[in-house]
XYZ file of C-alpha atoms in Angstrom:
467
model
C 222.416 11.444 145.192
C 225.003 14.170 145.812
C 224.190 15.803 142.488
C 220.496 15.850 143.437
C 220.910 17.100 147.012
C 223.635 19.697 146.476
C 221.607 22.276 144.483
C 218.654 21.875 146.874
C 220.793 22.473 149.974
C 222.578 25.388 148.269
C 219.237 27.031 147.458
C 218.027 26.630 151.052
C 221.297 28.091 152.361
C 221.155 31.025 149.984
C 217.629 31.921 151.028
C 218.340 31.493 154.763
C 221.645 33.361 154.882
C 220.789 36.177 152.472
C 217.393 37.032 153.898
C 216.047 35.366 157.035
C 219.158 35.000 159.198
C 220.864 38.282 158.433
C 217.654 40.177 159.193
C 216.939 38.045 162.275
C 220.385 38.348 163.844
C 220.705 42.066 163.117
C 217.272 42.532 164.711
C 218.307 40.592 167.840
C 221.525 42.602 168.166
C 219.766 45.923 167.694
C 216.951 44.882 170.078
C 219.338 43.980 172.898
C 221.535 47.019 172.278
C 218.499 49.221 172.865
C 216.973 47.172 175.688
C 220.250 46.990 177.643
C 221.033 50.636 176.886
C 224.103 49.533 174.927
C 225.618 47.154 177.442
C 228.550 46.671 175.047
C 229.555 50.303 175.667
C 228.530 50.807 179.306
C 230.089 47.577 180.578
C 232.962 47.100 178.133
C 235.583 48.211 180.671
C 234.113 45.848 183.259
C 234.363 42.935 180.838
C 237.894 43.889 179.787
C 239.074 44.097 183.388
C 237.402 40.779 184.221
C 239.320 39.054 181.420
C 242.705 40.751 181.579
C 242.801 42.085 185.137
C 243.995 38.768 186.569
C 244.832 36.782 183.435
C 246.259 33.324 184.117
C 246.909 30.398 181.787
C 246.498 28.028 184.735
C 242.908 28.339 185.871
C 243.226 25.338 188.155
C 241.047 22.309 188.497
C 237.420 23.170 189.159
C 235.067 20.941 191.148
C 232.748 21.211 188.152
C 232.537 23.480 185.151
C 235.326 25.950 184.354
C 236.819 29.201 185.553
C 235.465 32.307 183.850
C 238.578 32.669 181.666
C 238.550 28.969 180.745
C 234.946 29.353 179.590
C 235.871 32.428 177.541
C 238.899 30.629 176.056
C 236.667 27.705 175.045
C 234.179 30.120 173.474
C 236.954 31.956 171.598
C 238.384 28.601 170.524
C 235.070 27.956 168.769
C 234.743 31.509 167.417
C 238.262 31.986 166.071
C 238.284 29.315 163.384
C 238.929 29.116 159.687
C 236.147 31.688 159.259
C 238.492 34.389 160.506
C 240.865 33.730 157.608
C 238.643 32.287 154.891
C 235.596 34.300 156.019
C 237.316 37.677 155.878
C 238.942 36.748 152.577
C 235.612 35.722 151.068
C 233.882 38.885 152.259
C 236.559 41.131 150.745
C 236.759 39.143 147.525
C 232.980 39.231 146.955
C 231.855 42.385 148.742
C 234.980 44.513 148.410
C 237.016 46.101 151.247
C 233.875 47.931 152.421
C 232.438 44.630 153.672
C 234.836 44.901 156.633
C 233.067 48.060 157.829
C 229.760 46.193 157.922
C 231.480 43.356 159.795
C 232.394 45.888 162.473
C 228.819 47.151 162.690
C 227.450 43.603 163.008
C 230.047 42.689 165.637
C 229.162 45.784 167.675
C 225.515 44.691 167.748
C 226.565 41.075 168.303
C 228.302 42.022 171.547
C 224.882 42.815 173.019
C 223.459 39.566 171.641
C 226.204 37.433 173.142
C 225.793 39.205 176.478
C 222.192 38.002 176.469
C 223.150 34.463 175.435
C 225.812 34.076 178.126
C 223.588 35.595 180.808
C 220.713 33.260 179.969
C 223.052 30.257 179.789
C 224.222 31.027 183.323
C 220.703 31.715 184.573
C 219.250 28.428 183.303
C 222.182 26.032 183.721
C 221.829 22.867 185.813
C 224.210 20.385 187.453
C 223.487 16.649 187.129
C 224.008 14.000 189.815
C 227.561 13.341 188.554
C 228.540 16.998 188.901
C 228.438 17.809 185.169
C 227.389 21.375 184.403
C 224.693 21.416 181.718
C 223.707 24.652 180.037
C 223.034 26.247 176.684
C 220.153 27.240 174.421
C 218.153 24.023 174.958
C 217.857 24.966 178.624
C 216.816 28.569 178.125
C 214.542 27.625 175.214
C 212.561 25.312 177.539
C 212.555 28.083 180.147
C 211.035 30.499 177.630
C 208.466 28.038 176.288
C 206.937 25.378 178.489
C 205.281 22.238 177.186
C 205.427 20.668 173.760
C 206.427 23.787 171.807
C 209.486 24.367 173.987
C 210.522 20.718 173.736
C 210.162 20.820 169.959
C 212.267 23.980 169.602
C 214.928 22.632 171.969
C 215.030 19.267 170.198
C 215.242 20.955 166.813
C 218.156 23.081 168.031
C 219.946 20.099 169.604
C 219.770 17.984 166.437
C 220.891 20.924 164.270
C 223.945 21.754 166.392
C 225.049 18.116 166.702
C 225.041 17.793 162.919
C 226.247 21.315 162.122
C 229.150 21.521 164.551
C 229.732 18.146 166.187
C 229.886 16.123 162.958
C 229.868 18.054 159.648
C 231.491 21.181 161.112
C 234.426 19.307 162.634
C 234.865 17.474 159.331
C 235.120 20.808 157.521
C 237.685 22.100 160.049
C 239.854 18.976 159.807
C 239.678 19.223 156.007
C 241.148 22.735 156.223
C 243.959 21.434 158.439
C 244.702 18.531 156.104
C 244.743 20.621 152.931
C 246.833 23.530 154.235
C 249.417 21.293 155.938
C 249.674 19.034 152.914
C 250.178 22.032 150.612
C 252.682 23.789 152.876
C 254.705 20.833 154.179
C 253.942 17.986 151.718
C 252.683 15.715 154.504
C 250.163 13.018 153.423
C 246.712 13.974 154.667
C 246.050 10.540 156.212
C 249.039 11.006 158.549
C 247.645 14.386 159.580
C 244.284 12.669 160.177
C 245.767 9.981 162.422
C 247.686 12.524 164.513
C 244.663 14.820 164.766
C 242.339 11.998 165.874
C 244.852 10.825 168.485
C 245.215 14.297 170.010
C 241.478 15.055 169.868
C 240.557 11.657 171.322
C 242.904 12.197 174.274
C 241.348 15.602 175.004
C 237.727 14.521 174.431
C 238.025 11.541 176.783
C 239.459 13.790 179.497
C 236.153 15.627 179.759
C 235.492 19.306 180.396
C 238.432 19.755 182.760
C 241.040 18.582 180.237
C 239.457 20.579 177.433
C 239.457 23.715 179.608
C 243.103 23.181 180.527
C 244.039 22.973 176.825
C 241.960 25.891 175.536
C 243.089 28.328 178.239
C 246.666 27.809 177.007
C 246.263 27.329 173.255
C 243.937 30.298 172.614
C 246.247 33.060 173.939
C 249.244 31.454 172.210
C 247.557 31.070 168.808
C 246.211 34.624 169.003
C 249.659 35.982 169.910
C 251.365 34.136 167.023
C 248.833 35.375 164.459
C 248.882 38.918 165.819
C 252.681 39.004 165.743
C 252.761 37.828 162.127
C 250.057 40.273 161.122
C 251.755 43.203 162.823
C 255.031 42.410 161.049
C 253.206 42.638 157.708
C 251.449 45.881 158.681
C 254.730 47.449 159.840
C 256.320 46.484 156.521
C 253.337 48.028 154.700
C 252.957 50.991 157.095
C 252.778 53.607 154.348
C 249.716 51.865 152.894
C 247.734 51.730 156.165
C 245.966 55.117 155.701
C 244.910 54.037 152.193
C 243.745 50.674 153.602
C 241.379 52.284 156.120
C 240.323 54.771 153.449
C 239.259 51.914 151.177
C 237.291 50.205 153.968
C 235.230 53.326 154.679
C 234.968 54.555 151.078
C 233.806 51.246 149.651
C 231.382 50.677 152.525
C 229.288 53.594 151.251
C 230.299 53.659 147.569
C 230.777 49.959 146.835
C 229.700 50.182 143.197
C 233.157 51.596 142.387
C 234.739 48.200 143.100
C 231.843 45.730 142.864
C 230.279 47.179 139.739
C 226.603 47.531 138.866
C 224.223 50.041 140.393
C 224.639 51.642 143.820
C 221.737 49.752 145.450
C 222.799 46.316 144.245
C 226.451 46.906 145.159
C 225.550 48.157 148.646
C 223.388 45.074 149.200
C 226.305 42.788 148.298
C 228.815 44.645 150.487
C 226.442 44.787 153.457
C 225.224 41.199 153.139
C 228.752 39.833 152.771
C 229.951 41.771 155.799
C 226.899 40.729 157.805
C 226.987 37.028 156.874
C 230.709 36.578 157.296
C 230.776 38.635 160.492
C 227.836 36.859 162.119
C 229.204 33.411 161.377
C 232.706 34.359 162.461
C 231.901 35.663 165.949
C 228.856 33.316 166.257
C 226.805 35.878 168.245
C 223.169 34.776 168.094
C 223.928 31.329 166.714
C 223.589 29.583 170.066
C 226.979 27.863 170.075
C 229.154 29.725 172.594
C 226.507 29.856 175.391
C 227.427 26.210 176.079
C 230.919 27.332 177.095
C 229.747 30.356 179.084
C 227.283 28.181 181.026
C 230.305 26.257 182.386
C 231.823 29.333 184.057
C 231.920 29.451 187.847
C 231.115 33.101 188.464
C 229.353 35.215 191.065
C 226.362 36.008 188.888
C 225.176 35.672 185.263
C 225.973 39.311 184.469
C 229.649 38.727 185.241
C 229.976 36.102 182.502
C 227.804 38.148 180.160
C 230.315 41.016 180.081
C 233.186 38.543 179.699
C 231.409 36.993 176.689
C 231.308 40.404 174.981
C 235.098 40.495 174.999
C 235.109 37.232 173.038
C 233.263 38.890 170.128
C 235.551 41.917 170.379
C 238.685 39.759 170.164
C 237.289 37.615 167.358
C 236.155 40.422 165.052
C 237.827 43.682 166.054
C 241.241 42.102 166.679
C 241.855 38.801 164.837
C 239.535 39.159 161.852
C 240.319 42.857 161.398
C 244.063 42.206 161.467
C 243.698 39.612 158.721
C 241.566 42.006 156.680
C 244.129 44.815 157.033
C 246.905 42.463 155.914
C 244.914 41.406 152.834
C 243.868 44.919 151.795
C 247.235 46.597 152.491
C 249.201 44.004 150.505
C 246.831 43.120 147.672
C 244.475 46.056 147.089
C 246.694 49.111 147.606
C 249.049 50.578 145.015
C 251.288 47.930 143.498
C 249.183 45.027 144.803
C 247.887 42.331 142.393
C 244.263 43.369 143.028
C 244.813 47.143 142.918
C 242.000 48.682 140.889
C 240.350 45.292 140.392
C 236.601 45.009 140.633
C 235.189 42.178 142.755
C 234.398 40.003 139.741
C 237.871 40.447 138.279
C 239.487 39.862 141.666
C 237.807 36.468 141.960
C 239.399 35.477 138.663
C 242.860 36.487 139.891
C 242.752 34.916 143.376
C 240.447 32.522 145.197
C 239.368 33.137 148.786
C 241.182 30.062 150.101
C 244.617 31.339 149.117
C 243.993 35.063 149.503
C 245.497 35.180 153.024
C 248.487 33.023 152.026
C 249.178 35.320 149.082
C 248.847 38.405 151.296
C 251.298 37.173 153.938
C 253.554 35.941 151.127
C 254.004 39.517 149.868
C 256.123 40.267 152.950
C 257.244 36.812 154.141
C 257.876 35.298 150.730
C 255.575 32.867 148.964
C 256.716 29.699 150.752
C 257.004 31.218 154.224
C 253.651 32.979 153.841
C 251.924 29.703 152.968
C 253.567 27.958 155.944
C 252.658 30.742 158.388
C 248.981 30.699 157.366
C 248.986 26.879 157.464
C 250.270 26.848 161.065
C 247.767 29.514 162.132
C 244.944 27.678 160.376
C 245.941 24.488 162.201
C 245.590 26.152 165.603
C 242.418 28.006 164.615
C 240.715 24.920 163.192
C 242.001 22.573 165.921
C 240.741 24.816 168.708
C 237.394 25.128 166.924
C 237.089 21.341 166.782
C 237.597 21.192 170.562
C 234.921 23.800 171.262
C 232.405 22.461 168.760
C 232.792 18.898 170.025
C 231.879 20.054 173.539
C 228.826 21.947 172.297
C 227.569 18.922 170.367
C 228.236 16.622 173.334
C 226.116 18.744 175.699
C 223.185 18.541 173.284
C 223.693 14.814 172.754
C 223.409 14.343 176.523
C 220.250 16.485 176.525
C 218.598 14.302 173.887
C 219.799 10.826 174.803
C 221.412 10.967 178.250
C 225.019 11.122 179.439
C 225.876 7.560 178.314
C 225.279 8.490 174.677
C 228.295 10.848 174.713
C 230.721 7.932 174.278
C 229.032 6.931 171.008
C 228.949 10.601 170.007
C 232.708 10.952 170.613
C 233.521 7.903 168.465
C 231.358 9.174 165.576
C 232.897 12.650 165.872
C 236.435 11.216 165.642
C 235.468 9.282 162.507
C 234.175 12.503 160.906
C 237.379 14.318 161.883
C 239.531 11.642 160.240
C 237.374 11.509 157.088
C 237.625 15.289 156.794
C 241.410 15.066 156.330
C 240.976 12.547 153.498
C 238.265 14.077 151.376
C 236.405 17.290 150.686
C 232.771 17.326 149.637
C 230.807 20.393 148.609
C 227.708 18.683 149.997
C 229.316 18.297 153.456
C 230.228 21.996 153.493
C 226.714 22.966 152.418
C 225.035 20.625 154.945
C 227.192 22.075 157.708
C 226.132 25.578 156.677
C 222.461 24.571 156.422
C 222.218 23.097 159.921
C 224.316 26.003 161.176
C 221.737 28.355 159.711
C 218.770 26.403 161.055
C 219.980 26.340 164.666
C 219.845 30.153 164.739
C 216.047 30.264 164.414
C 214.977 28.604 167.721
C 217.813 30.378 169.543
C 216.736 33.817 168.291
C 213.086 33.142 169.148
C 214.067 32.306 172.744
C 216.298 35.394 172.997
C 213.391 37.654 172.101
C 211.096 35.829 174.559
C 213.507 36.173 177.500
C 214.338 39.862 177.122
C 213.005 40.716 180.593
C 215.281 38.177 182.278
C 218.366 39.596 180.555
C 217.459 43.203 181.328
C 217.027 42.275 184.998
C 220.655 41.191 185.173
C 222.160 44.067 183.233
C 220.365 46.493 185.549
C 221.997 44.790 188.544
C 218.940 43.705 190.525
C 219.557 41.861 193.838
C 218.498 38.534 192.314
C 221.487 38.772 189.987
C 223.843 37.452 192.701
C 222.198 34.071 192.740
C 225.497 32.141 192.575
C 226.893 33.680 195.764
């Protein structure tokens, strides 16, 4: 059955990611950049000050929902996952160093998209009789489209995200934890699985408040550890930094020199790799992080919208970029094992999964480099599991009621444990497929609700509806 399904799912994924989704998400980002008069530029300082002006790792217990920073931390927990290490590595390996430039372009547009998502999530959120805050794409989809069509789109999205993130996605993340820890520390993967399930189960059963308390602490710490390690490597390779940036910009516009083939085909590969990896790293337009931003207790939807933009900035322009600079400065510059290598040849020398470990190993030593990346991957993947489980749970409650979340949690823990024991190409591909499919109803709703978003970014009196 696997042999039959795998090529079918791979073909669907290739068509969706290479054509439909890249075009759709770039269009949404460009549309909202224009419609909001580049909110990501005009309100960047406001968002930055909102996040870092009164930063605290103890947001306090909320009556319901989360503080604004807790919501951002939960969103970043979901965004900053294995994609930031494996995704950047894969983009560089396949699309050359120039793919990073196109990641930056996509992230810039994505900041406008995520502003719209967070604003709409706040605008359409509801609170049930038990005080649970419910919000996300299913709620703004049914606001955009009344009747049967809206219910179909919302149901389609809910099923896709439960499978993509709640089950298959968490299995993929736990698999990354199991493999890297086993390779770096020689710990049996089943022991890692038991420990991971125990920790996750404790947090899941504590509800939104416990999850928020964990993410607001773990996200700044994991980011600081990775940034410190990355900066040490860049300082050690300081003389290669100008050449590193030179390669990013040169190969963005002349990619055929490293990818091979004609100019048009090479540019398509570099751009598509940067776009795909960037979009699915920062998750802008995918409809995942609005669930976290809907939980924020803020004065008005606009306030959380500008905070959400900082999440994309941190994910792509800080964490992912740092990893890319480490890889290029150690492996692709003079003296590096991939110096002068074309993309095809590079893939024969190193695989994307160990590219980051090899890069950090150049400065830290092979063993220490593997351990450092393993620890960072643990925090990245673990935090992603926490965020994705919440997003799936909200949609499970939408489809089947609040009582169904207990069954959902048990199934999710089983998938997490199984992920540490085995790796299946079909599971990875199914996760990607449902991930791809959930973008479509979300993007349709974003286009339909443009007027509502623009109202908030322009600061109309109705914007202060939470006061």
